[in-house]
XYZ file of C-alpha atoms in Angstrom:
497
model
C 6.908 -7.175 -10.387
C 6.135 -4.600 -7.711
C 5.400 -1.775 -10.142
C 1.802 -0.553 -9.936
C 0.390 0.911 -13.145
C -2.523 3.287 -13.381
C -5.153 2.444 -16.016
C -3.602 5.097 -18.258
C -0.120 3.600 -17.826
C -1.494 0.123 -18.527
C -3.068 1.381 -21.758
C 0.309 2.800 -22.688
C 1.970 -0.550 -21.874
C -0.473 -2.252 -24.251
C 0.349 0.284 -26.955
C 4.103 -0.151 -26.482
C 3.726 -3.938 -26.653
C 1.793 -3.623 -29.900
C 4.529 -1.328 -31.211
C 6.985 -4.140 -30.416
C 5.073 -6.436 -32.780
C 2.444 -8.125 -30.600
C -1.074 -7.654 -31.932
C -3.899 -6.396 -29.775
C -5.966 -9.505 -30.373
C -3.028 -11.664 -29.240
C -2.923 -9.758 -25.962
C -6.684 -10.121 -25.616
C -6.569 -13.847 -26.369
C -3.864 -14.315 -23.741
C -5.860 -12.323 -21.192
C -9.024 -14.279 -21.895
C -7.144 -17.545 -21.571
C -5.771 -16.445 -18.181
C -9.341 -15.815 -17.019
C -10.376 -19.192 -18.389
C -7.523 -20.914 -16.535
C -8.681 -19.515 -13.194
C -12.393 -19.996 -13.804
C -12.075 -23.559 -15.088
C -10.510 -24.635 -11.787
C -13.378 -23.207 -9.746
C -16.265 -25.189 -11.250
C -16.576 -28.609 -12.854
C -17.300 -28.970 -16.609
C -20.959 -29.209 -17.444
C -22.022 -26.565 -14.915
C -23.428 -23.177 -15.854
C -20.906 -20.332 -16.137
C -22.323 -16.855 -16.679
C -19.969 -14.414 -18.384
C -21.142 -10.812 -18.059
C -19.542 -8.697 -20.768
C -19.426 -5.016 -21.516
C -18.796 -3.659 -24.992
C -15.183 -2.567 -24.463
C -11.891 -4.417 -24.216
C -12.787 -5.792 -20.787
C -15.787 -7.403 -22.445
C -13.444 -8.694 -25.148
C -11.481 -10.631 -22.539
C -14.820 -12.032 -21.372
C -15.810 -13.118 -24.885
C -12.614 -15.128 -25.182
C -13.034 -16.717 -21.754
C -16.625 -17.629 -22.699
C -15.490 -19.276 -25.929
C -12.782 -21.300 -24.217
C -15.155 -22.426 -21.465
C -17.720 -23.502 -24.053
C -15.098 -25.452 -25.973
C -14.097 -27.176 -22.711
C -17.576 -28.499 -21.969
C -19.034 -25.816 -19.716
C -22.541 -24.484 -20.231
C -21.885 -20.838 -21.012
C -24.284 -17.926 -20.774
C -22.661 -14.899 -22.389
C -24.656 -11.864 -21.323
C -24.023 -8.506 -23.010
C -24.583 -5.256 -21.128
C -24.965 -2.704 -23.880
C -25.520 -2.489 -27.605
C -23.725 -5.171 -29.632
C -23.295 -2.618 -32.434
C -20.920 -0.620 -30.205
C -18.416 -3.479 -29.875
C -15.375 -2.388 -31.898
C -11.770 -3.297 -32.645
C -10.189 -6.319 -30.996
C -13.275 -6.829 -28.837
C -15.330 -7.224 -32.033
C -12.939 -9.913 -33.269
C -13.248 -11.731 -29.936
C -17.039 -11.398 -30.077
C -17.183 -12.886 -33.579
C -14.950 -15.795 -32.567
C -17.168 -16.496 -29.586
C -20.297 -16.583 -31.739
C -18.610 -18.792 -34.328
C -17.787 -21.282 -31.561
C -21.479 -21.692 -30.848
C -22.013 -19.320 -27.919
C -25.149 -17.244 -28.486
C -25.120 -13.977 -26.522
C -28.108 -12.798 -24.519
C -29.171 -9.490 -23.004
C -27.673 -8.989 -19.540
C -30.951 -7.470 -18.318
C -32.681 -10.822 -18.787
C -30.280 -13.154 -16.942
C -30.749 -14.662 -13.499
C -27.300 -14.617 -11.836
C -28.377 -16.920 -9.005
C -28.823 -19.785 -11.483
C -25.119 -19.875 -12.391
C -22.457 -21.995 -10.712
C -19.861 -19.292 -11.454
C -20.032 -15.698 -12.687
C -17.294 -13.961 -14.646
C -17.448 -10.175 -14.407
C -16.113 -8.568 -17.597
C -18.442 -5.588 -17.585
C -16.279 -2.508 -16.989
C -12.607 -1.694 -17.328
C -10.280 -0.336 -14.647
C -10.426 3.206 -16.019
C -13.956 3.949 -14.788
C -14.090 7.494 -13.423
C -17.811 8.142 -12.926
C -20.511 6.463 -10.839
C -22.207 3.318 -12.101
C -25.930 3.988 -12.418
C -29.103 2.753 -14.025
C -29.467 -0.735 -15.477
C -25.812 -1.590 -14.985
C -25.968 -0.706 -11.304
C -29.087 -2.852 -10.968
C -27.300 -5.761 -12.666
C -24.311 -5.470 -10.309
C -26.660 -5.407 -7.339
C -28.299 -8.628 -8.533
C -24.909 -10.241 -9.089
C -23.734 -9.334 -5.593
C -26.935 -10.689 -4.110
C -26.790 -13.968 -6.009
C -24.508 -15.793 -3.580
C -22.562 -17.176 -6.576
C -18.753 -17.206 -6.701
C -17.471 -14.371 -8.897
C -14.274 -13.995 -10.941
C -13.520 -10.414 -12.009
C -11.553 -9.547 -15.122
C -8.764 -7.025 -14.380
C -10.722 -5.314 -11.575
C -14.222 -5.791 -10.205
C -16.585 -3.614 -12.243
C -17.164 -0.320 -10.465
C -13.721 -0.104 -8.855
C -11.486 2.786 -9.919
C -8.146 1.261 -10.880
C -6.163 4.370 -9.975
C -7.328 4.741 -6.379
C -9.494 1.768 -5.371
C -12.641 3.868 -4.925
C -16.109 2.369 -5.386
C -17.808 4.326 -8.140
C -21.312 4.145 -6.740
C -21.540 0.352 -6.698
C -19.041 -2.394 -7.486
C -18.956 -6.144 -7.996
C -17.856 -8.006 -4.852
C -15.537 -10.578 -6.407
C -14.011 -13.685 -4.847
C -11.179 -13.809 -7.403
C -9.672 -11.192 -9.698
C -7.449 -11.913 -12.685
C -5.300 -9.005 -13.795
C -2.563 -8.669 -16.379
C 1.140 -7.720 -16.630
C 1.209 -5.550 -13.499
C -1.261 -4.764 -10.741
C -2.867 -1.371 -10.375
C -3.094 0.852 -7.291
C -6.774 -0.058 -7.041
C -5.821 -3.670 -6.337
C -3.994 -2.619 -3.147
C -5.922 0.411 -1.922
C -9.092 -0.035 0.092
C -11.933 -0.430 -0.547
C -10.832 -1.827 -3.908
C -8.595 -4.429 -2.286
C -11.570 -5.788 -0.353
C -13.661 -6.103 -3.525
C -10.946 -7.988 -5.441
C -10.761 -11.125 -3.322
C -7.835 -13.353 -4.288
C -5.746 -11.775 -7.040
C -4.018 -13.659 -9.864
C -1.430 -11.722 -11.875
C -1.107 -13.171 -15.379
C 1.576 -12.433 -17.948
C 0.007 -12.026 -21.378
C 2.976 -11.258 -23.621
C 3.770 -7.644 -22.739
C 7.579 -7.423 -22.450
C 8.960 -6.009 -19.209
C 11.058 -3.630 -21.317
C 8.003 -1.397 -21.822
C 8.355 -0.274 -18.215
C 11.337 1.870 -19.148
C 9.032 3.904 -21.353
C 6.512 4.296 -18.553
C 8.859 5.171 -15.672
C 6.280 4.205 -13.007
C 6.554 5.929 -9.636
C 4.085 3.841 -7.631
C 5.112 0.451 -6.265
C 3.952 -2.236 -3.909
C 6.096 -1.880 -0.795
C 8.605 -4.706 -0.499
C 12.311 -5.321 -0.021
C 13.132 -4.369 -3.623
C 12.450 -0.762 -2.608
C 14.749 -0.631 0.433
C 16.626 -3.933 0.739
C 19.900 -2.754 -0.794
C 20.051 0.120 1.692
C 19.124 -1.893 4.761
C 21.830 -1.329 7.423
C 23.657 -4.592 8.006
C 25.902 -4.845 11.092
C 29.609 -5.107 10.287
C 32.010 -7.485 11.998
C 34.442 -4.661 12.847
C 31.728 -2.161 13.730
C 30.674 -0.780 17.108
C 27.504 0.670 18.554
C 28.149 4.233 17.402
C 28.560 2.972 13.841
C 24.978 1.756 14.099
C 23.689 5.183 15.062
C 22.338 6.918 18.133
C 18.635 7.794 18.214
C 16.990 10.347 20.485
C 13.325 9.908 21.457
C 11.445 12.652 23.281
C 9.310 11.518 26.200
C 6.045 12.996 27.348
C 5.504 14.311 30.886
C 4.682 12.303 33.986
C 1.946 9.684 33.459
C 2.253 10.059 29.665
C 5.530 8.256 29.055
C 4.545 4.847 27.725
C 4.234 5.815 24.075
C 7.761 7.195 23.916
C 9.167 4.096 25.583
C 7.436 1.891 23.016
C 9.055 3.964 20.283
C 12.485 3.943 21.913
C 12.440 0.181 22.377
C 11.460 -0.279 18.714
C 14.318 1.974 17.568
C 16.758 -0.166 19.526
C 15.264 -3.443 18.336
C 15.541 -2.463 14.669
C 19.265 -2.029 15.051
C 20.166 1.446 16.307
C 23.353 1.086 18.326
C 22.137 3.355 21.105
C 18.846 4.978 22.002
C 18.373 7.778 24.507
C 15.059 8.873 25.944
C 14.955 12.618 26.624
C 12.615 13.031 29.584
C 11.073 15.981 31.419
C 12.351 16.137 35.001
C 8.908 15.253 36.362
C 8.959 11.928 34.464
C 12.555 10.855 35.105
C 11.731 8.440 37.940
C 8.789 6.985 36.032
C 10.922 6.361 32.938
C 13.892 5.064 34.918
C 11.704 2.439 36.568
C 10.909 0.935 33.149
C 14.162 1.279 31.220
C 17.131 -1.039 31.026
C 18.766 -0.933 27.578
C 17.514 2.607 26.840
C 19.575 5.493 28.205
C 17.863 8.398 29.969
C 18.662 12.120 29.881
C 16.897 15.137 31.366
C 15.122 17.547 29.019
C 13.589 20.399 30.945
C 13.064 22.892 28.086
C 13.998 23.773 24.519
C 17.478 24.868 25.533
C 18.251 21.558 27.208
C 17.062 19.748 24.077
C 19.274 21.989 21.963
C 22.204 21.122 24.229
C 21.480 17.409 23.842
C 21.419 17.716 20.067
C 24.749 19.494 20.070
C 26.173 15.989 20.484
C 26.776 15.075 16.858
C 26.537 11.379 17.623
C 22.752 11.731 17.666
C 21.812 10.968 14.071
C 18.018 10.914 14.303
C 15.330 12.161 16.658
C 11.661 11.394 17.218
C 9.014 13.675 18.689
C 5.313 13.260 19.284
C 4.331 10.085 21.142
C 2.604 11.242 24.329
C 4.326 14.612 24.149
C 1.351 16.969 24.206
C -0.053 18.938 21.258
C 0.854 22.402 22.502
C 3.268 25.303 22.137
C 5.919 23.390 24.054
C 5.798 20.631 21.459
C 6.053 23.155 18.630
C 9.186 24.547 20.243
C 10.782 21.113 20.580
C 10.021 20.245 16.961
C 11.577 23.511 15.847
C 14.738 22.751 17.833
C 14.938 19.246 16.377
C 14.552 20.391 12.796
C 16.921 23.326 13.188
C 19.554 20.874 14.444
C 19.558 19.319 10.965
C 19.161 15.725 12.070
C 16.930 13.193 10.403
C 13.629 13.294 12.246
C 10.351 11.464 12.707
C 7.278 13.511 13.617
C 4.379 11.496 14.982
C 1.112 11.996 16.861
C 1.218 15.166 19.007
C 4.137 16.593 17.007
C 1.723 16.763 14.059
C -1.426 17.872 15.876
C 0.520 20.676 17.593
C 0.789 22.395 14.202
C -2.871 21.937 13.214
C -3.473 25.711 13.337
C -0.251 26.622 11.559
C 0.792 23.781 9.228
C 2.764 26.068 6.928
C 5.057 26.905 9.858
C 5.877 23.227 10.182
C 6.381 22.812 6.448
C 8.746 25.775 6.421
C 10.813 24.251 9.239
C 11.007 20.950 7.354
C 12.008 22.619 4.081
C 14.810 24.464 5.868
C 16.076 21.402 7.732
C 19.174 19.633 6.491
C 17.955 16.200 7.585
C 15.364 13.853 6.107
C 11.990 14.173 7.807
C 9.321 11.482 8.063
C 5.780 12.236 9.207
C 3.471 9.418 10.300
C -0.147 10.636 10.338
C -3.257 8.540 10.618
C -6.322 9.859 8.765
C -7.331 12.282 11.528
C -3.869 13.773 11.947
C -3.520 14.011 8.183
C -6.756 15.980 7.940
C -5.576 18.451 10.589
C -2.482 19.319 8.548
C -3.532 18.800 4.938
C -7.323 18.632 4.847
C -9.518 15.593 4.311
C -7.787 12.901 2.260
C -10.969 12.205 0.288
C -11.390 9.005 -1.689
C -7.913 9.093 -3.251
C -5.395 8.296 -0.519
C -2.639 7.862 -3.067
C -2.999 11.338 -4.547
C -3.510 12.862 -1.095
C -0.292 11.374 0.284
C 1.731 12.400 -2.765
C 0.416 15.956 -2.657
C 1.121 16.150 1.091
C 4.701 14.978 0.626
C 5.347 17.550 -2.085
C 3.742 20.327 -0.043
C 5.512 19.524 3.226
C 8.943 18.430 1.901
C 8.649 15.349 4.148
C 8.161 11.672 3.491
C 4.567 10.879 4.451
C 3.464 7.598 6.005
C -0.319 7.806 5.663
C -1.279 4.984 7.984
C -4.077 2.490 7.512
C -4.738 -1.039 6.359
C -3.337 0.132 3.016
C -0.595 2.442 4.317
C 0.715 4.788 1.619
C 4.319 6.015 1.801
C 5.089 9.044 -0.374
C 8.354 10.918 -0.917
C 8.542 14.600 -1.872
C 9.971 13.615 -5.279
C 6.852 11.610 -6.164
C 8.055 8.069 -5.411
C 5.257 6.204 -3.681
C 4.600 2.761 -2.278
C 1.470 1.037 -1.019
C 1.895 -1.481 1.771
C -0.001 -4.757 1.706
C 1.334 -6.957 4.516
C -0.350 -5.399 7.559
C -2.659 -7.762 9.462
C -5.882 -6.307 10.893
C -4.772 -6.809 14.500
C -2.282 -3.954 14.048
C -5.236 -1.669 14.817
C -4.343 -1.440 18.494
C -3.275 1.379 20.791
C 0.433 2.145 20.573
C 1.192 0.359 17.307
C 1.826 3.704 15.621
C 4.369 4.618 18.309
C 6.237 1.414 17.536
C 6.187 2.239 13.817
C 7.597 5.705 14.484
C 10.372 4.163 16.580
C 11.264 1.679 13.840
C 11.546 4.517 11.333
C 13.704 6.557 13.714
C 15.997 3.600 14.376
C 16.513 3.082 10.645
C 17.172 6.788 10.067
C 19.775 6.688 12.831
C 21.524 3.922 10.908
C 21.774 6.033 7.787
C 18.776 5.098 5.641
C 17.110 7.887 3.675
C 13.695 9.096 4.760
C 11.757 7.303 2.030
C 13.659 4.025 2.368
C 13.466 4.090 6.164
C 9.734 4.764 6.031
C 9.046 1.957 3.552
C 11.239 -0.499 5.454
C 9.724 0.400 8.830
C 6.167 -0.039 7.557
C 6.965 -3.415 5.977
C 8.777 -4.792 9.043
C 6.023 -3.419 11.303
C 3.436 -5.406 9.337
C 5.570 -8.527 9.064
C 6.367 -8.532 12.790
C 2.697 -8.166 13.688
C 1.835 -11.050 11.376
C 4.613 -13.099 12.938
C 3.137 -12.591 16.406
C -0.441 -13.237 15.305
C -3.860 -12.564 16.871
C -3.967 -11.165 20.376
C -1.265 -8.646 19.500
C -0.764 -5.528 21.599
C 1.716 -2.813 20.727
C 4.453 -4.076 23.033
C 4.356 -7.418 21.235
C 5.279 -6.034 17.814
C 8.981 -5.845 18.557
C 8.861 -9.470 19.707
C 8.128 -10.422 16.128
C 10.991 -8.345 14.726
C 13.843 -10.842 15.398
C 12.137 -13.624 13.426
C 11.371 -11.218 10.587
C 14.971 -10.018 10.550
C 16.336 -13.537 10.621
C 14.314 -14.409 7.525
C 14.987 -11.078 5.833
C 18.749 -10.691 6.137
C 19.805 -13.675 3.976
C 17.453 -12.452 1.250
C 18.529 -8.817 1.114
C 22.209 -9.736 1.067
C 21.495 -11.286 -2.345
C 19.924 -8.138 -3.791
C-alpha cells in the first residue's frame, strides 16, 4: 500500500468504488467508524468528546464518528462550522442519522475546546487549495491552544493533501485517520509534522481501482527497488559487482570523496577507485586501504581513466570545487556515457549555466542522478517553493536526470514522472558529510547495474535505515557502519519479492 494519491485521485477512487456497487454513504459510514475506533481508545466513556465538523464530506465522516461515540456512552459535542443548510449528499444523510441518535449540533463559534477530553477535527478536506481565514482560522487557533489531544479526519484541517503545505493555519493533530491510501501531504513536511501518528483504514474501496488511476507517486520502500537490488552470486567475482570511480577534491579537501568512495564499496560495488589530483595523492593514500587510488591531473587523464570500460559508474562533486575545472570533469564523465552521480560542487559549478549541464545529461548514454539539497536545487532550478513534489518532478523532466531532493522528506523523481517520498530518515542525519555518503551509495548501486531511479530510491532508503540503526550521536562516517545490519535484514525479504 505504498501508492500515494492526490486529493483528486482519491476522489476518483471513491467514484470508481461507487461504480463498482459500493454506495457513498457506505464508504462514509466505514470512514466514520474508523475514526470512532481510534478515538474511542484515546479517552474513556463518559468523557467529553468534541467533534468539529465542516459541511462537506469530511464533516460527514465526523457526523458518523459523533453518532457512534454517543451511542457508546461518550458525551459528544458536535460543533458545526458553517451553515447547516449547505450540508448536502451523503454528508446530509450522516448529519440526519447523527441527529436522530440524539446528538444536537451546536455552532462551532460558541464552543470551548479546552473543556473537551478529546477533539476530533473533521472541518476541512484534503483538497484545500486556499488559505484558511476568518472565523475558521480563529477556531483552529483556539483548538491548537487548547492543550487537548486531537484526532484529525483524513488530514489536519488546513493541510494541503497534495503537497503538505500549511494553508495559512492548520490543526496540529496528535493522530490522523486516513482512508484507502495515504496522500503526499501525509509524508511531506510540514504536513507530516501536523499529522502526528497516522492510521490508514480500509473502508471498502477495492484495490482494483488503482489500475484506473495509474498513480505515479509512492512512498519509498523496497517494493520500488527490491526486485532490482544487486544480489551477489556464488560464481561471481568482483568485476561482476561493478567498478565505481569517485573523483577526489584537491589537497586538504579530500574527506568528502573518501566518505563517498567507502559508501560505494560498502553497498556492494566490487571495486572502487578514487581519482585524485597529484597534490592530494599522499593525503588520500594515508587514509585508504580497500579503496584503490589513481592520479587525475586534468580532464585528459580523467578521460583516459574512463576509457577503461570496467568503470560502470562515476561520482563527481564532493569537495571537488565549484569552478571551471569541475565543469570540465563533469563534461568528460557524461561524454563517457557511464552512469553518473552529480553531487555538491558538481551541481553548484553549473549555477550560472544550468542548461549546459542539462544538455550534457540529455546527450549522455548513462543514467544520471543528481543529489541537491534545497540550496543547490535553487541554484540550478530556482526556489522549490512550497511544493517540493512538483518542484522535483519538474526538475527531473527539465534536466533528464533522476533528482534526489534531499531533506527530512527526501523526494526522488525520475524524468518519466515516477516519484517517491522517503519517510525513514531520522533527524540525526542532518550532519556534515551525510550527503556525501548518500551520493556514494547511489554510485555503488549504479555500478552494480541498477537504473538511476531505482538506485536513487534504494540509496536514500538504506541511508535512512542505516542512520536509524546507528542511532543518536551519528556522524557521517558512522552511516556505513549501520549498512551491514540493514542489509542482513533486507536481503531475506527482497529475495521473496
